[in-house]
PDB file of C-alpha atoms (C1' of nucleotides) in Angstrom:
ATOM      1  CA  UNK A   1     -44.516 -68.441  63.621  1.00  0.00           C
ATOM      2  CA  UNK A   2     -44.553 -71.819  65.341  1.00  0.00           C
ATOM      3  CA  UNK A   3     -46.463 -72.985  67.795  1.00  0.00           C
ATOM      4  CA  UNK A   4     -44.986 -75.688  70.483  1.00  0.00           C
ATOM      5  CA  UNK A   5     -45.943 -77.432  73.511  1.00  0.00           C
ATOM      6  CA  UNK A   6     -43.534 -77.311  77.020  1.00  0.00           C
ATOM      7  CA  UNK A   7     -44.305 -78.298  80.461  1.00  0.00           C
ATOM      8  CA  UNK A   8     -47.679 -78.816  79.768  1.00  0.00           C
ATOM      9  CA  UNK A   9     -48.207 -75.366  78.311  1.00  0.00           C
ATOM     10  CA  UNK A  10     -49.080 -74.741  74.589  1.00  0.00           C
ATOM     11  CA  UNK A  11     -46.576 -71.222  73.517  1.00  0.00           C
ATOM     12  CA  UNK A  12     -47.443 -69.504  70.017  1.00  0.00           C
ATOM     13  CA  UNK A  13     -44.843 -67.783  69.854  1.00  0.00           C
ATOM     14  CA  UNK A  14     -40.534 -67.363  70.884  1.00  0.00           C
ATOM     15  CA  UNK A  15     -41.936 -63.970  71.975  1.00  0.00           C
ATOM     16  CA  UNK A  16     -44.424 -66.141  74.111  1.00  0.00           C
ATOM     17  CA  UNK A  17     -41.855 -68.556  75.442  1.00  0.00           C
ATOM     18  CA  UNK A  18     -39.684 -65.461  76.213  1.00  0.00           C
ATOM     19  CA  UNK A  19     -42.030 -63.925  78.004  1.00  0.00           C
ATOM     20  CA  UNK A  20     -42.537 -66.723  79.849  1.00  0.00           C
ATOM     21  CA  UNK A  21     -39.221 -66.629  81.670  1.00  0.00           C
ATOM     22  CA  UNK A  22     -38.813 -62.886  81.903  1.00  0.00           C
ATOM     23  CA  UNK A  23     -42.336 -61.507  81.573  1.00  0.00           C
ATOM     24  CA  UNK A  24     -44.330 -60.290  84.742  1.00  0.00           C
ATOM     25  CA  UNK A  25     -44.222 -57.213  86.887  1.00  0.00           C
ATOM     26  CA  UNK A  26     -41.275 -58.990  88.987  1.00  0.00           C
ATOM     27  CA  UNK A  27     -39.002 -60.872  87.312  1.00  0.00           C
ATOM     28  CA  UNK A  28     -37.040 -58.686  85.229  1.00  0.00           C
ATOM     29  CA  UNK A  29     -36.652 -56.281  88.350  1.00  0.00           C
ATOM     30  CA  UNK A  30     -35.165 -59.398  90.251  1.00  0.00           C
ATOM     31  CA  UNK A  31     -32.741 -60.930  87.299  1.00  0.00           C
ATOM     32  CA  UNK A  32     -31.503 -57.579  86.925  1.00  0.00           C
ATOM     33  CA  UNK A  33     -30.767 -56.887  91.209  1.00  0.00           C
ATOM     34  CA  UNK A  34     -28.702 -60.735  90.877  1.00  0.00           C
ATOM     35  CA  UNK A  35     -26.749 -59.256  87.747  1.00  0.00           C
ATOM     36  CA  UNK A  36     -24.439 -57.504  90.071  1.00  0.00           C
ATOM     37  CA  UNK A  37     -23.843 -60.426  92.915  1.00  0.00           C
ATOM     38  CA  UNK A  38     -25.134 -62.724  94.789  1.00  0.00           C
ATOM     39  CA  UNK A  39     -28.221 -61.507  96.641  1.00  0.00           C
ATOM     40  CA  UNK A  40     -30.277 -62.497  99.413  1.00  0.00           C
ATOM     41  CA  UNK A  41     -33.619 -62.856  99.876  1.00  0.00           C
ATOM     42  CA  UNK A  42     -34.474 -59.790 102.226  1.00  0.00           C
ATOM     43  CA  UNK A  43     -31.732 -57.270 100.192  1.00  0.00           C
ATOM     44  CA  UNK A  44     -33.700 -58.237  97.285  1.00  0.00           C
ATOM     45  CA  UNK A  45     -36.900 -56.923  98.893  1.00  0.00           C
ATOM     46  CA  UNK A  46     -34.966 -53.919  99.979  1.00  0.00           C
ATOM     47  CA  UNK A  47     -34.029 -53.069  96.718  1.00  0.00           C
ATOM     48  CA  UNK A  48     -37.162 -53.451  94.669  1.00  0.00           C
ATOM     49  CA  UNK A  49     -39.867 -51.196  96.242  1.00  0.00           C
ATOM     50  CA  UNK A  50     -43.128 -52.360  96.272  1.00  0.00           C
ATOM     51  CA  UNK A  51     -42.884 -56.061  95.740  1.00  0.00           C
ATOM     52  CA  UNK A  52     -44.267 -58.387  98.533  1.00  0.00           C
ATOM     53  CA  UNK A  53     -42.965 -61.271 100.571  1.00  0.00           C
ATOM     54  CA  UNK A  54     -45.517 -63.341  98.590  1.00  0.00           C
ATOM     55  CA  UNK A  55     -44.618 -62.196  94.762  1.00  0.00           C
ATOM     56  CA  UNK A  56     -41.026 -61.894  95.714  1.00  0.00           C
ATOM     57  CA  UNK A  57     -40.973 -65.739  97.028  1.00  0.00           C
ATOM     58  CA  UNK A  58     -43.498 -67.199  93.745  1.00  0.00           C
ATOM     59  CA  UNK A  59     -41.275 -65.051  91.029  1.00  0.00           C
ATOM     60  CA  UNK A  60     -37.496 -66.537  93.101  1.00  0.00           C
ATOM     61  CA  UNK A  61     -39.257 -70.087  92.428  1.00  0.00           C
ATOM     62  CA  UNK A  62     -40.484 -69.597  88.976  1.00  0.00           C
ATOM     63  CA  UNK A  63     -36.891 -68.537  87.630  1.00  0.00           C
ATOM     64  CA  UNK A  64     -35.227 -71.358  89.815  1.00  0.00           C
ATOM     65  CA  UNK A  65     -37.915 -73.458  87.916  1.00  0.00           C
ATOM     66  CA  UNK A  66     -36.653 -72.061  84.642  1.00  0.00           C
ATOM     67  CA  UNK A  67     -32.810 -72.424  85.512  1.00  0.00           C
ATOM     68  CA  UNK A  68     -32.812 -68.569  85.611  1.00  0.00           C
ATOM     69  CA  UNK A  69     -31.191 -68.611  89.003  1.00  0.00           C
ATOM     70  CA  UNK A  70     -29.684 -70.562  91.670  1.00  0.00           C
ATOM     71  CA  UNK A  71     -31.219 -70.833  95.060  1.00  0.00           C
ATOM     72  CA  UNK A  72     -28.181 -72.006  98.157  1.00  0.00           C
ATOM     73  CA  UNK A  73     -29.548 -72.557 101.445  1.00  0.00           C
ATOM     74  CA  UNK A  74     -27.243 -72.340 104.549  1.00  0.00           C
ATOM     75  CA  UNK A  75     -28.288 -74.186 107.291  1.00  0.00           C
ATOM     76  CA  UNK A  76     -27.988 -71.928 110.169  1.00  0.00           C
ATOM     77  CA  UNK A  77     -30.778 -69.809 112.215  1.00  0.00           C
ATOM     78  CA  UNK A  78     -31.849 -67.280 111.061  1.00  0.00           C
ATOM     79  CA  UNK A  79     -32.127 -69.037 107.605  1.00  0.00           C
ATOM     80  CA  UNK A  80     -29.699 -67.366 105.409  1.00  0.00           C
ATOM     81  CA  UNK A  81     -30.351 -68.168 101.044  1.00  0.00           C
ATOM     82  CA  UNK A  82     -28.802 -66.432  98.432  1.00  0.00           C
ATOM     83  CA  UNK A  83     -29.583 -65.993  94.776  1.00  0.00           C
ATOM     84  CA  UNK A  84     -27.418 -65.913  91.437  1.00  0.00           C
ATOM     85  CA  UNK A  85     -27.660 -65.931  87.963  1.00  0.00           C
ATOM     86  CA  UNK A  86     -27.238 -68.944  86.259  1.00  0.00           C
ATOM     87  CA  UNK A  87     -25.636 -68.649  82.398  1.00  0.00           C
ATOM     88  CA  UNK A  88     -28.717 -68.842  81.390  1.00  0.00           C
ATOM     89  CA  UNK A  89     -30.179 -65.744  83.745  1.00  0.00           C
ATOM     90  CA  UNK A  90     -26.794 -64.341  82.126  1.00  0.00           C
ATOM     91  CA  UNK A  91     -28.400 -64.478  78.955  1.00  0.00           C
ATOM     92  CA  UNK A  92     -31.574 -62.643  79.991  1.00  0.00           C
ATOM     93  CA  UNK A  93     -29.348 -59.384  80.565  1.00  0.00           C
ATOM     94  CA  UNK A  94     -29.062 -57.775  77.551  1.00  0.00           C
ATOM     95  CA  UNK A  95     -32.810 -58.385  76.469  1.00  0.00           C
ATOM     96  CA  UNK A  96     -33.539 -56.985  80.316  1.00  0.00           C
ATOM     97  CA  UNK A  97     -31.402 -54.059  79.394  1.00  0.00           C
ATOM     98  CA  UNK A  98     -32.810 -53.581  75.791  1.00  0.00           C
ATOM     99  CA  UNK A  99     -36.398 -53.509  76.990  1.00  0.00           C
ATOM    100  CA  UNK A 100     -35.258 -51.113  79.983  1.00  0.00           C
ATOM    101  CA  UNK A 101     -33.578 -48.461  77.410  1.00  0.00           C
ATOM    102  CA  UNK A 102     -36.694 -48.697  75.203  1.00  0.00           C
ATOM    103  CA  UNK A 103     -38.700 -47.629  78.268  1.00  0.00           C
ATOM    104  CA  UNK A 104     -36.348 -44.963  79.160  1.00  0.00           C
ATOM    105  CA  UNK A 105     -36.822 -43.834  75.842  1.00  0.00           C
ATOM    106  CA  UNK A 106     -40.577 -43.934  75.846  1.00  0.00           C
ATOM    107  CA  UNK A 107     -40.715 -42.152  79.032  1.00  0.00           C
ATOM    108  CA  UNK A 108     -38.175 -39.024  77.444  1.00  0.00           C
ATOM    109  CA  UNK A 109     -40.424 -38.942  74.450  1.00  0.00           C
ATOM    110  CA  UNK A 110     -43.559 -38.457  76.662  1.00  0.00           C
ATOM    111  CA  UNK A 111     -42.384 -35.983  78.554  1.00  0.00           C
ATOM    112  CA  UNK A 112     -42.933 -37.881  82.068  1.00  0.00           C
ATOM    113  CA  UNK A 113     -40.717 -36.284  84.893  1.00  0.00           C
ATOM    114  CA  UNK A 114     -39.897 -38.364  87.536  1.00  0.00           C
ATOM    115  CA  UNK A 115     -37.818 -37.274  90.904  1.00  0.00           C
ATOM    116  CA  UNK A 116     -34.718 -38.211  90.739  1.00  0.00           C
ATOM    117  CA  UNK A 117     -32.908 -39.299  93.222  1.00  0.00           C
ATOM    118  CA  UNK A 118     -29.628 -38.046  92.634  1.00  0.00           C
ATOM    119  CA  UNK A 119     -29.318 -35.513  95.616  1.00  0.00           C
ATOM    120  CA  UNK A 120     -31.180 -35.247  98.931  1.00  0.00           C
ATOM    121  CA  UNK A 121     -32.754 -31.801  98.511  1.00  0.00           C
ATOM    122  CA  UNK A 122     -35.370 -32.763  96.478  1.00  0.00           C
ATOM    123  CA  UNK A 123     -37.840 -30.281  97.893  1.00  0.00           C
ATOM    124  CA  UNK A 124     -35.579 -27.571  96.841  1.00  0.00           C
ATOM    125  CA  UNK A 125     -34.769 -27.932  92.686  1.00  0.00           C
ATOM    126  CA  UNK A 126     -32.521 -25.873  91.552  1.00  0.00           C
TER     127      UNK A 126
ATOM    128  CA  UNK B   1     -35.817 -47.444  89.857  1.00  0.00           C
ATOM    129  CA  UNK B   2     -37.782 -44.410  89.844  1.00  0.00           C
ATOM    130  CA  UNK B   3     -41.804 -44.658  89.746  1.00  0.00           C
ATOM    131  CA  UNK B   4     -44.015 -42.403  88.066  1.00  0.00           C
ATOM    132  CA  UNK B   5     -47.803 -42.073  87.437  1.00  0.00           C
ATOM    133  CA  UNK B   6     -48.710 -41.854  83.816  1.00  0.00           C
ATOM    134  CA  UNK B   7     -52.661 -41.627  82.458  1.00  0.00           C
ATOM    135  CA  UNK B   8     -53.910 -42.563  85.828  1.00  0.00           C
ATOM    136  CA  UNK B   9     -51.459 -45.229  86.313  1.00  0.00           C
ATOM    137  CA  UNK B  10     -48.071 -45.988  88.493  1.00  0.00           C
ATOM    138  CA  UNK B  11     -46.046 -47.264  87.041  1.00  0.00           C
ATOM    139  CA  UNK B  12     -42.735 -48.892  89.094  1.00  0.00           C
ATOM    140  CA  UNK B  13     -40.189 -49.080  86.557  1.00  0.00           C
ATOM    141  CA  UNK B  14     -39.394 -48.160  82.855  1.00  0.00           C
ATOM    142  CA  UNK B  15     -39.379 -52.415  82.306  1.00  0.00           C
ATOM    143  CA  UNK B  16     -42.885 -51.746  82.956  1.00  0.00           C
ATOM    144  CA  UNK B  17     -44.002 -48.781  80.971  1.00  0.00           C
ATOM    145  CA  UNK B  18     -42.148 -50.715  77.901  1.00  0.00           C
ATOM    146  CA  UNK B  19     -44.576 -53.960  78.671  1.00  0.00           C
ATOM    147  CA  UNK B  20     -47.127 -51.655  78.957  1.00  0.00           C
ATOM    148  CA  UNK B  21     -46.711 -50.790  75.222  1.00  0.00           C
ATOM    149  CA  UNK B  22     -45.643 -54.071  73.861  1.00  0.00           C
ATOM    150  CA  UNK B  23     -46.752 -56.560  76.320  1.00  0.00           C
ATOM    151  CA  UNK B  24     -49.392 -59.264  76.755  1.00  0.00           C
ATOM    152  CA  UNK B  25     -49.312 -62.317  74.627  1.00  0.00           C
ATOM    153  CA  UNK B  26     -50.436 -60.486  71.529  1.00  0.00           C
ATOM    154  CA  UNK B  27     -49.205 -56.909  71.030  1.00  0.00           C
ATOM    155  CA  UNK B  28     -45.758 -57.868  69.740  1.00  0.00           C
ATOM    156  CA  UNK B  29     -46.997 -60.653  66.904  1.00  0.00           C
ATOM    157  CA  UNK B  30     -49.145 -57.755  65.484  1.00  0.00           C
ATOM    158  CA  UNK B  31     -46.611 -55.170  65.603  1.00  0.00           C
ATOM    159  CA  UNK B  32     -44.208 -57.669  63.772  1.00  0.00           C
ATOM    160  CA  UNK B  33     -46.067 -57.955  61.316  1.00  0.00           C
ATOM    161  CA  UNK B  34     -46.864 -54.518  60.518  1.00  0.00           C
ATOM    162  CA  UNK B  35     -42.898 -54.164  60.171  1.00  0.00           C
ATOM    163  CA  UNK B  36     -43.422 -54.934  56.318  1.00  0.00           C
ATOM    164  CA  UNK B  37     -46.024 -53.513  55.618  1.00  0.00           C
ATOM    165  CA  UNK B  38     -49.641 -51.786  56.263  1.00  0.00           C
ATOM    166  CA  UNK B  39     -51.834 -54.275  56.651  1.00  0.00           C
ATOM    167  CA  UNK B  40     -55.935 -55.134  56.875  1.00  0.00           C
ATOM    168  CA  UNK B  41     -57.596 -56.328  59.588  1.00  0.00           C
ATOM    169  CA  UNK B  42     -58.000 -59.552  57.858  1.00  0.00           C
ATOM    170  CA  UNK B  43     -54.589 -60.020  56.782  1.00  0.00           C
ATOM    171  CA  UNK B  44     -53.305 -59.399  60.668  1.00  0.00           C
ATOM    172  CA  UNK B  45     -56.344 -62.423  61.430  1.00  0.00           C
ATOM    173  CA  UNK B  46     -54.865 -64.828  59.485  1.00  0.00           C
ATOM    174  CA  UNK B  47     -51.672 -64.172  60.030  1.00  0.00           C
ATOM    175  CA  UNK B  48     -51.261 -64.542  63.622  1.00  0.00           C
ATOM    176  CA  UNK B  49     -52.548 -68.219  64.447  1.00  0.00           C
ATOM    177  CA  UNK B  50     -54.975 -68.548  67.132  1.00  0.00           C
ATOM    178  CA  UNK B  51     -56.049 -64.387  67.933  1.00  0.00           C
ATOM    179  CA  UNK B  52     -59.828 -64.054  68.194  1.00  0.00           C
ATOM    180  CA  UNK B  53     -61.113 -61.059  66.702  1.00  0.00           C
ATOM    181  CA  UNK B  54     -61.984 -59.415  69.775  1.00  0.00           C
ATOM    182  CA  UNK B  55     -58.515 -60.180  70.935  1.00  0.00           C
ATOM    183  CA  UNK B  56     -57.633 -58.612  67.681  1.00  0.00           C
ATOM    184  CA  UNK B  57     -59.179 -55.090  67.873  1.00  0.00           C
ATOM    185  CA  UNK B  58     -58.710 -54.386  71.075  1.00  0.00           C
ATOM    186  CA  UNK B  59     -55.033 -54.728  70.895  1.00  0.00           C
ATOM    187  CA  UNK B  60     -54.940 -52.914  67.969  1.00  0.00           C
ATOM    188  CA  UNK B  61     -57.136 -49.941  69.966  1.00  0.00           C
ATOM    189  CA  UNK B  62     -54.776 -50.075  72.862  1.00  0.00           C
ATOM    190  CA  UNK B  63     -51.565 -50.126  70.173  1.00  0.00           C
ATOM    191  CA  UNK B  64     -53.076 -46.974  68.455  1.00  0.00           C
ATOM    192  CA  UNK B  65     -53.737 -45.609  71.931  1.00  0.00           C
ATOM    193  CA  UNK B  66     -50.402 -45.647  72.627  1.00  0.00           C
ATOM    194  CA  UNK B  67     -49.017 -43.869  69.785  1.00  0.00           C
ATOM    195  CA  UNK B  68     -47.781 -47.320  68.391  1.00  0.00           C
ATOM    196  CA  UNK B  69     -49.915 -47.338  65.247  1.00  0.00           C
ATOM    197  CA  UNK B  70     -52.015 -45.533  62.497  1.00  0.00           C
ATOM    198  CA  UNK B  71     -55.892 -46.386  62.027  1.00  0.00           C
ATOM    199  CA  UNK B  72     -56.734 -45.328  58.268  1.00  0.00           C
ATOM    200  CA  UNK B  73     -60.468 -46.269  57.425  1.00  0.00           C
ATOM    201  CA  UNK B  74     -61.163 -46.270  53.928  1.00  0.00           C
ATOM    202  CA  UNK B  75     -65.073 -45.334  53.136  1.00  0.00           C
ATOM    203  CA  UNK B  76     -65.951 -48.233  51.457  1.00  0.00           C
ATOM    204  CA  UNK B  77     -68.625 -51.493  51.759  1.00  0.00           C
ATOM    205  CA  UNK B  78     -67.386 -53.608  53.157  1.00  0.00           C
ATOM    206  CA  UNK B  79     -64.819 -51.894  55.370  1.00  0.00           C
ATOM    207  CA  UNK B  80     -61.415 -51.604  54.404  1.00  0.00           C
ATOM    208  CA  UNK B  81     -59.453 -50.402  57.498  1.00  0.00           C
ATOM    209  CA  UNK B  82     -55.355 -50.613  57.349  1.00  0.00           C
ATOM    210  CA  UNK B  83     -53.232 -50.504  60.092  1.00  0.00           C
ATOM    211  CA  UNK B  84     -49.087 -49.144  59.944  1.00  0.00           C
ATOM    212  CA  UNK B  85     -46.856 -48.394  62.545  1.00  0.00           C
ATOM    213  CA  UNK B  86     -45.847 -45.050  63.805  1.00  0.00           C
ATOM    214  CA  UNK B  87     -41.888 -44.039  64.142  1.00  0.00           C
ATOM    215  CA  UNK B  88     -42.737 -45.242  67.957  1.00  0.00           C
ATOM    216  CA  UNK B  89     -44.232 -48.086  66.524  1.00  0.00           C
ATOM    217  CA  UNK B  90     -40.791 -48.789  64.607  1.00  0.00           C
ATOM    218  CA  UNK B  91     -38.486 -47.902  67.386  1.00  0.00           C
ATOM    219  CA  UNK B  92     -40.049 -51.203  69.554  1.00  0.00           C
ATOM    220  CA  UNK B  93     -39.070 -54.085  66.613  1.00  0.00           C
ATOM    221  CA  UNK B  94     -35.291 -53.999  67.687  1.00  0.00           C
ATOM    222  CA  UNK B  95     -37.201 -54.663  71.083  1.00  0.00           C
ATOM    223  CA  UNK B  96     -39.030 -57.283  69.663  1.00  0.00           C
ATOM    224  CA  UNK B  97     -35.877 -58.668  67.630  1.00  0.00           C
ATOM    225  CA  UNK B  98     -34.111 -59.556  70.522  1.00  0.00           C
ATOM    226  CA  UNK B  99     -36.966 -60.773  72.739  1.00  0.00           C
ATOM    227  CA  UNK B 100     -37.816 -63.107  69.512  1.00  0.00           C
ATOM    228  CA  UNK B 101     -34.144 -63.984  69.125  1.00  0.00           C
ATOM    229  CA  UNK B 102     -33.813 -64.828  72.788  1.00  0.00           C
ATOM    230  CA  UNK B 103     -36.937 -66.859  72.811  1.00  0.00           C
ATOM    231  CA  UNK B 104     -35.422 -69.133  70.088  1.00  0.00           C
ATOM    232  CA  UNK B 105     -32.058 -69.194  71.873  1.00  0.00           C
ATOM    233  CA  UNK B 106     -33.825 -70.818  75.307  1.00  0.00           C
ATOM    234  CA  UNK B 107     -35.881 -73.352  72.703  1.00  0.00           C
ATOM    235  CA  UNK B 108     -33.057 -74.664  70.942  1.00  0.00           C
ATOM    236  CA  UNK B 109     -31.610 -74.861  74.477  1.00  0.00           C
ATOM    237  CA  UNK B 110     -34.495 -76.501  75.624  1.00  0.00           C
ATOM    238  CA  UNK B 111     -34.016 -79.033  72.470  1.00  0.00           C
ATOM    239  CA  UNK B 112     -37.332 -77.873  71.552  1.00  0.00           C
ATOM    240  CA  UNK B 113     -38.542 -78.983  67.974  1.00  0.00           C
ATOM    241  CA  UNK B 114     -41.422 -77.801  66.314  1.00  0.00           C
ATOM    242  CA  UNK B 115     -42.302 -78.804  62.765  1.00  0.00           C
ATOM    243  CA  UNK B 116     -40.730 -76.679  60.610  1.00  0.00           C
ATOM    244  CA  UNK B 117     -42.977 -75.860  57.366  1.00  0.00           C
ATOM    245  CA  UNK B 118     -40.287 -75.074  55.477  1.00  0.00           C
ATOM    246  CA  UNK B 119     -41.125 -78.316  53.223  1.00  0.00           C
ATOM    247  CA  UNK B 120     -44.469 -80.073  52.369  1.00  0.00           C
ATOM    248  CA  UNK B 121     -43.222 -83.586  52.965  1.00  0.00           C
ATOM    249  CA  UNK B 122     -43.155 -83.228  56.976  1.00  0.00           C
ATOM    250  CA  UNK B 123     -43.795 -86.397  57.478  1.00  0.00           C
ATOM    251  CA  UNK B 124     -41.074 -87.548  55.331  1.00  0.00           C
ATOM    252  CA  UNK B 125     -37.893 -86.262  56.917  1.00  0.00           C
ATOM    253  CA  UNK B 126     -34.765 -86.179  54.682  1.00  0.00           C
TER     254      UNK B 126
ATOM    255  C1'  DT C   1     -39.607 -65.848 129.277  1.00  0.00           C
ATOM    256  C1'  DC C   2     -40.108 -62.933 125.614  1.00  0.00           C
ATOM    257  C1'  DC C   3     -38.289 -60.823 121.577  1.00  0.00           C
ATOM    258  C1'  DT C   4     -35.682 -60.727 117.322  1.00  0.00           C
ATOM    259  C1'  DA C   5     -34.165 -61.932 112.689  1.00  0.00           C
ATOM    260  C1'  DT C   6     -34.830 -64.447 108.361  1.00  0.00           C
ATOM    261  C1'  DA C   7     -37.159 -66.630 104.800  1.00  0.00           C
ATOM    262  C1'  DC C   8     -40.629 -68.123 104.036  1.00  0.00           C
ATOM    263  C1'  DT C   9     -46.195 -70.281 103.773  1.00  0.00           C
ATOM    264  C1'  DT C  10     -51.175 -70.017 103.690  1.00  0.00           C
ATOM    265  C1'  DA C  11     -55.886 -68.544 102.920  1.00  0.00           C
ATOM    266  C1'  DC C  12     -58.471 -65.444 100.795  1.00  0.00           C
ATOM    267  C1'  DC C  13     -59.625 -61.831  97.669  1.00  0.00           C
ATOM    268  C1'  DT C  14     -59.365 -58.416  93.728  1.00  0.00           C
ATOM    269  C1'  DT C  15     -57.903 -57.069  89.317  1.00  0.00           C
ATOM    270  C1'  DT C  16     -56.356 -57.911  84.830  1.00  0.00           C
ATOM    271  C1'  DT C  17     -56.109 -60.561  80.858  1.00  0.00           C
ATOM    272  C1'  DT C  18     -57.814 -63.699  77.700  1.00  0.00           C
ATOM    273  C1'  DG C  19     -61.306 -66.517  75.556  1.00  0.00           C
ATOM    274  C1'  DT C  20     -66.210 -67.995  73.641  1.00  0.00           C
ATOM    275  C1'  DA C  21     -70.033 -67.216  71.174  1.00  0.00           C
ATOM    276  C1'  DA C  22     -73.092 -64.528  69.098  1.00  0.00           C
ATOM    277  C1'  DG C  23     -74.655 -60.397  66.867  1.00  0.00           C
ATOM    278  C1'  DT C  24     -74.291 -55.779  63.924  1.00  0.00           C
ATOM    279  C1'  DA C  25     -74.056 -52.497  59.659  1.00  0.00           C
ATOM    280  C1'  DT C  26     -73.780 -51.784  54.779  1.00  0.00           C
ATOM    281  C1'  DG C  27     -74.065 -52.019  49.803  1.00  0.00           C
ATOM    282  C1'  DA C  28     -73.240 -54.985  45.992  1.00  0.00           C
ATOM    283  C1'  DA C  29     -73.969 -59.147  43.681  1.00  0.00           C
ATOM    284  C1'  DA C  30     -76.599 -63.419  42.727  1.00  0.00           C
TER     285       DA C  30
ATOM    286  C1'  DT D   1     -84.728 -61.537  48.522  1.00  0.00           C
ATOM    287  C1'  DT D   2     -80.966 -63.703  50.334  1.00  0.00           C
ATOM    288  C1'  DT D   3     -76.127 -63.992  50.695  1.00  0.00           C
ATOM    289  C1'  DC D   4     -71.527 -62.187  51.133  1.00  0.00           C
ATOM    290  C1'  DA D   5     -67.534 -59.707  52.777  1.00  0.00           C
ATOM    291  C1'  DT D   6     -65.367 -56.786  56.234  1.00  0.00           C
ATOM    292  C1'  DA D   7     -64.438 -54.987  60.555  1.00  0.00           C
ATOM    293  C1'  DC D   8     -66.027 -54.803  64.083  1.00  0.00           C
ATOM    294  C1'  DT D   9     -69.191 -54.964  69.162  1.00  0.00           C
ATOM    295  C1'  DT D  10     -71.296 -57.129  73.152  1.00  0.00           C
ATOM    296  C1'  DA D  11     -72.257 -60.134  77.071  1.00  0.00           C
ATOM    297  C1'  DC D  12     -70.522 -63.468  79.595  1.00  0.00           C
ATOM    298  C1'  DA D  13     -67.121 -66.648  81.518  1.00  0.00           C
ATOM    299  C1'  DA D  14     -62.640 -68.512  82.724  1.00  0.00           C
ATOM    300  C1'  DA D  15     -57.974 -68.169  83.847  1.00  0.00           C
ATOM    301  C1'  DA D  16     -53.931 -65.852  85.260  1.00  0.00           C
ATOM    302  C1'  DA D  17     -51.659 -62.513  87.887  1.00  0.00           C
ATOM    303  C1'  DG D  18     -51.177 -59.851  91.722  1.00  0.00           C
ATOM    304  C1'  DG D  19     -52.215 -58.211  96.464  1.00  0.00           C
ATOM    305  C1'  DT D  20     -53.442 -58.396 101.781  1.00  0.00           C
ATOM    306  C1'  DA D  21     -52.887 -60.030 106.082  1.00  0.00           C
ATOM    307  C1'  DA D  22     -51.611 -63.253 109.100  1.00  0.00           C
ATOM    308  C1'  DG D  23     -48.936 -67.110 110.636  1.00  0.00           C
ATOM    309  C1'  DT D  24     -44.595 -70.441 111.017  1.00  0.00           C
ATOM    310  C1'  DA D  25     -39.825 -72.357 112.647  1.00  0.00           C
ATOM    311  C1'  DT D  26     -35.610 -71.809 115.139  1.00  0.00           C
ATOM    312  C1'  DA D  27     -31.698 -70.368 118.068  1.00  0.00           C
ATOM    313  C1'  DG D  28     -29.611 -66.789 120.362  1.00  0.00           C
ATOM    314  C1'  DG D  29     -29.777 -62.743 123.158  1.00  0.00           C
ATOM    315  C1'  DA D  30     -31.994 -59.497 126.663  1.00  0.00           C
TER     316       DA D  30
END
DNA sequence: TCCTATACTTACCTTTTTGTAAGTATGAAA
DNA sequence: TTTCATACTTACAAAAAGGTAAGTATAGGA
């Protein structure tokens, strides 16, 4: 495989520079939440549990820095941004959803049960 | 997304349980290679530019930890010690396919070169 | 005057990942 | 007796990633 050098970084691999736009514990989570709309910065930290103001801000500015999304500022108060895909975010989808089926699969194969959250009596399986 | 503990571990999504098996800047070089064939310890070392032999066996530990590949040690001085992939092993390279293939996409889109060594005469471009 | 909402920033710290350099065991061959 | 090949292991260090907790600006509303 070849080896390259880009923004200052040295990559060893496609897999490397791949990684490099989608890789993390946050990113993929986020690309996939813009997939369906627009979204803005506080419905994205509604909708991915866990993830801080801090990580949530750093991983919007990496893929902005990447041309993985777009970042529009309205200038009222309180600040209102929203995110989208770029084409090139676009792009990321199907790998996104390839890797996500994979670890579907994984998780079937191992036999891990998780609660789903398909109905609200979850204390009471049928 | 559902979360899920798994081997003393939460886990927040399937996108990570999937990195968690083919992840990290080495795991998916070595299990591309093992595609073709089983392969030494040695042969995986020179083939993958750059990994350190530490680097080296412990992915291959965590890899065969995971179910993703076999360990056969042969009884022999020196050590002869080949590694293959497992059916889970095999069900990740479409994963790794399109991560690869995307990788290439975003460096041709980049206008990325890096020397090809397709030819000896690299310094003498045709 | 104080509180609220939104989208952040900052300082500090912990954990995880990766790298460097050196050493180990063994039997066969020189 | 020394060297060689192979597949490691170990101690230590550096870098990268992630997390915690607190603070900031602003205008409108109570």
């Amino acid at each position: 495989m070849p080896e390259f050098f880009h923004d200052r970084k040295l990559y060893y691999t496609p897999i490397e520079f791949a990684l490099s736009h989608i890789g993390g514990t946050w990113k993929m989570p986020i690309l996939w939440r813009l997939q369906e709309s627009v979204q803005r910065f506080n419905e994205l930290k509604k909708d991915i549990p866990h993830i801080t103001d801090k990580m949530l801000t750093s991983q919007l500015r990496e893929l902005e820095a990447k041309g993985m999304i777009n970042r529009k500022v309205y200038a009222v108060v309180p600040p209102k941004v929203e995110y989208s895909l770029t084409d090139k975010g676009m792009q990321a989808i199907p790998v996104i959803e390839t890797i996500m089926k994979f670890g579907y699969e994984l998780i079937k194969e191992e036999g891990i049960e998780f609660p789903s959250k398909q109905h609200k009596n979850d204390d009471i399986p049928s």
